[in-house]
Amino acid sequence: MDAAPELFRALGDATRRVILDELADRDGQTLFEICGRLAMKHGLGSSRQAISQHLAVLEQAGLVHTRRQGRYKFHHLDTGPLRAIVERWPIDRQEPLP
Amino acid sequence: MDAAPELFRALGDATRRVILDELADRDGQTLFEICGRLAMKHGLGSSRQAISQHLAVLEQAGLVHTRRQGRYKFHHLDTGPLRAIVERWPIDRQEPLP
DNA sequence: GTAGTACGCAAGTGGCAGCTTGCCTGTCAA
DNA sequence: TTGACAGGCAAGCTGCCACTTGCGTACTAC
């Protein structure tokens, strides 16, 4: 019935959506990179642990894949799960009639 | 920056997503129709007020438009706001390389 | 008018999600 | 080995969200 509630739960938080924006702008960032850029570009003062937990939620939703390399962990965006949304509720072709 | 947080908030709840499914299956239902069909088809025992509040959230997100006619209030689905999702994070063309 | 229907409003409650805090593990350079 | 860096784990707190409860309003049939 309700496939992938983690997907919608992940999209429900504003900070997580900004993280997706950030990864869409520059893919493969580490946790500290994301923290820094969120503070710089978006003025978000979230702590490192908060961002880490957000990334875990995004990864559980399949929107972010991780790749370990030494002591670094790179995060990659995957917009594939978003396809389930438009497949579930087909989007009309432009505006309705006034 | 973060356009329409109400949209993602509305999609965050499983009951609201089922309501969208129901309206996609049969558009223009009243509150009591939706209550009945949710109980029948989906086994959800939500009260009338709960469904009413869910519909208010969906309407605030622009996913549902209402039309009053006498003492009835018909609810119509509008998937237009969903377009903001796929426009914000473009969906890749099928699977990544293995 | 009266009863019944369809729906709205508002206060109160319980549970969960996001955040913090503190400590720990693993990796690299000196 | 020692220190610094990148990240993880788990308990506790707080605010919000979904739901209930109770009453109120508008429309319709009789």
mmCIF file of C-alpha atoms in Angstrom, chain A:
data_model
loop_
_atom_site.group_PDB
_atom_site.id
_atom_site.type_symbol
_atom_site.label_atom_id
_atom_site.label_comp_id
_atom_site.label_asym_id
_atom_site.label_seq_id
_atom_site.Cartn_x
_atom_site.Cartn_y
_atom_site.Cartn_z
ATOM 1 C CA MET A 1 0.000 0.000 0.000
ATOM 2 C CA ASP A 2 2.096 2.837 1.300
ATOM 3 C CA ALA A 3 5.474 2.157 -0.210
ATOM 4 C CA ALA A 4 8.528 3.690 1.394
ATOM 5 C CA PRO A 5 7.233 5.888 4.196
ATOM 6 C CA GLU A 6 10.884 6.684 4.967
ATOM 7 C CA LEU A 7 11.024 8.624 1.725
ATOM 8 C CA PHE A 8 8.291 11.035 2.726
ATOM 9 C CA ARG A 9 9.556 11.194 6.264
ATOM 10 C CA ALA A 10 12.975 12.168 4.954
ATOM 11 C CA LEU A 11 11.534 14.917 2.800
ATOM 12 C CA GLY A 12 9.463 16.207 5.686
ATOM 13 C CA ASP A 13 12.260 18.144 7.346
ATOM 14 C CA ALA A 14 13.502 21.460 5.968
ATOM 15 C CA THR A 15 17.114 20.875 6.982
ATOM 16 C CA ARG A 16 17.183 17.584 5.127
ATOM 17 C CA ARG A 17 15.816 19.256 2.018
ATOM 18 C CA VAL A 18 18.597 21.825 2.163
ATOM 19 C CA ILE A 19 21.088 18.977 2.487
ATOM 20 C CA LEU A 20 19.674 17.500 -0.695
ATOM 21 C CA ASP A 21 20.063 20.904 -2.361
ATOM 22 C CA GLU A 22 23.653 21.031 -1.238
ATOM 23 C CA LEU A 23 24.424 17.558 -2.536
ATOM 24 C CA ALA A 24 22.706 18.397 -5.807
ATOM 25 C CA ASP A 25 24.989 21.401 -6.114
ATOM 26 C CA ARG A 26 28.144 19.481 -5.229
ATOM 27 C CA ASP A 27 27.981 15.726 -4.994
ATOM 28 C CA GLY A 28 30.182 13.541 -2.823
ATOM 29 C CA GLN A 29 30.699 15.773 0.193
ATOM 30 C CA THR A 30 31.796 14.686 3.633
ATOM 31 C CA LEU A 31 29.900 15.377 6.822
ATOM 32 C CA PHE A 32 32.092 18.308 7.813
ATOM 33 C CA GLU A 33 31.884 19.830 4.346
ATOM 34 C CA ILE A 34 28.118 19.725 4.513
ATOM 35 C CA CYS A 35 28.133 21.253 7.979
ATOM 36 C CA GLY A 36 30.339 24.097 6.824
ATOM 37 C CA ARG A 37 28.414 24.855 3.693
ATOM 38 C CA LEU A 38 25.076 24.736 5.464
ATOM 39 C CA ALA A 39 26.341 27.295 7.926
ATOM 40 C CA MET A 40 27.869 29.484 5.251
ATOM 41 C CA LYS A 41 25.355 29.451 2.440
ATOM 42 C CA HIS A 42 22.131 28.781 4.291
ATOM 43 C CA GLY A 43 22.813 30.230 7.708
ATOM 44 C CA LEU A 44 21.884 27.022 9.468
ATOM 45 C CA GLY A 45 23.569 26.548 12.813
ATOM 46 C CA SER A 46 22.924 22.853 13.134
ATOM 47 C CA SER A 47 25.450 20.795 15.010
ATOM 48 C CA ARG A 48 27.491 18.021 13.482
ATOM 49 C CA GLN A 49 25.471 15.307 15.207
ATOM 50 C CA ALA A 50 22.233 16.791 13.969
ATOM 51 C CA ILE A 51 23.485 16.746 10.376
ATOM 52 C CA SER A 52 24.769 13.213 10.868
ATOM 53 C CA GLN A 53 21.370 12.041 12.006
ATOM 54 C CA HIS A 54 19.748 13.809 9.074
ATOM 55 C CA LEU A 55 22.105 12.050 6.687
ATOM 56 C CA ALA A 56 21.224 8.726 8.283
ATOM 57 C CA VAL A 57 17.550 9.388 7.635
ATOM 58 C CA LEU A 58 18.268 10.381 4.053
ATOM 59 C CA GLU A 59 20.352 7.265 3.550
ATOM 60 C CA GLN A 60 17.605 5.096 4.995
ATOM 61 C CA ALA A 61 15.232 6.637 2.477
ATOM 62 C CA GLY A 62 17.601 5.790 -0.346
ATOM 63 C CA LEU A 63 18.067 9.427 -1.270
ATOM 64 C CA VAL A 64 21.726 9.413 -0.243
ATOM 65 C CA HIS A 65 24.347 6.724 -0.751
ATOM 66 C CA THR A 66 27.613 6.699 1.172
ATOM 67 C CA ARG A 67 31.110 5.600 0.261
ATOM 68 C CA ARG A 68 33.840 5.186 2.844
ATOM 69 C CA GLN A 69 37.426 5.999 2.016
ATOM 70 C CA GLY A 70 39.855 5.958 4.880
ATOM 71 C CA ARG A 71 38.506 8.197 7.586
ATOM 72 C CA TYR A 72 36.329 10.078 5.157
ATOM 73 C CA LYS A 73 32.760 9.234 4.240
ATOM 74 C CA PHE A 74 31.419 10.737 1.059
ATOM 75 C CA HIS A 75 27.737 11.283 0.515
ATOM 76 C CA HIS A 76 26.159 10.959 -2.902
ATOM 77 C CA LEU A 77 22.719 12.111 -3.953
ATOM 78 C CA ASP A 78 20.272 9.698 -5.575
ATOM 79 C CA THR A 79 17.024 11.181 -6.790
ATOM 80 C CA GLY A 80 15.735 7.814 -7.995
ATOM 81 C CA PRO A 81 13.334 7.272 -5.077
ATOM 82 C CA LEU A 82 11.592 10.526 -5.982
ATOM 83 C CA ARG A 83 10.249 8.795 -9.050
ATOM 84 C CA ALA A 84 7.853 6.864 -6.802
ATOM 85 C CA ILE A 85 6.086 10.140 -6.026
ATOM 86 C CA VAL A 86 5.291 11.125 -9.588
ATOM 87 C CA GLU A 87 4.384 7.533 -10.412
ATOM 88 C CA ARG A 88 1.966 7.356 -7.500
ATOM 89 C CA TRP A 89 0.129 10.591 -8.318
ATOM 90 C CA PRO A 90 0.580 11.434 -11.998
ATOM 91 C CA ILE A 91 1.243 15.107 -12.520
ATOM 92 C CA ASP A 92 -1.086 16.973 -14.823
ATOM 93 C CA ARG A 93 0.335 18.589 -17.915
ATOM 94 C CA GLN A 94 0.464 22.312 -16.878
ATOM 95 C CA GLU A 95 -2.209 24.557 -15.486
ATOM 96 C CA PRO A 96 -5.907 23.846 -15.135
ATOM 97 C CA LEU A 97 -8.460 25.918 -17.004
ATOM 98 C CA PRO A 98 -9.258 29.264 -15.343
#
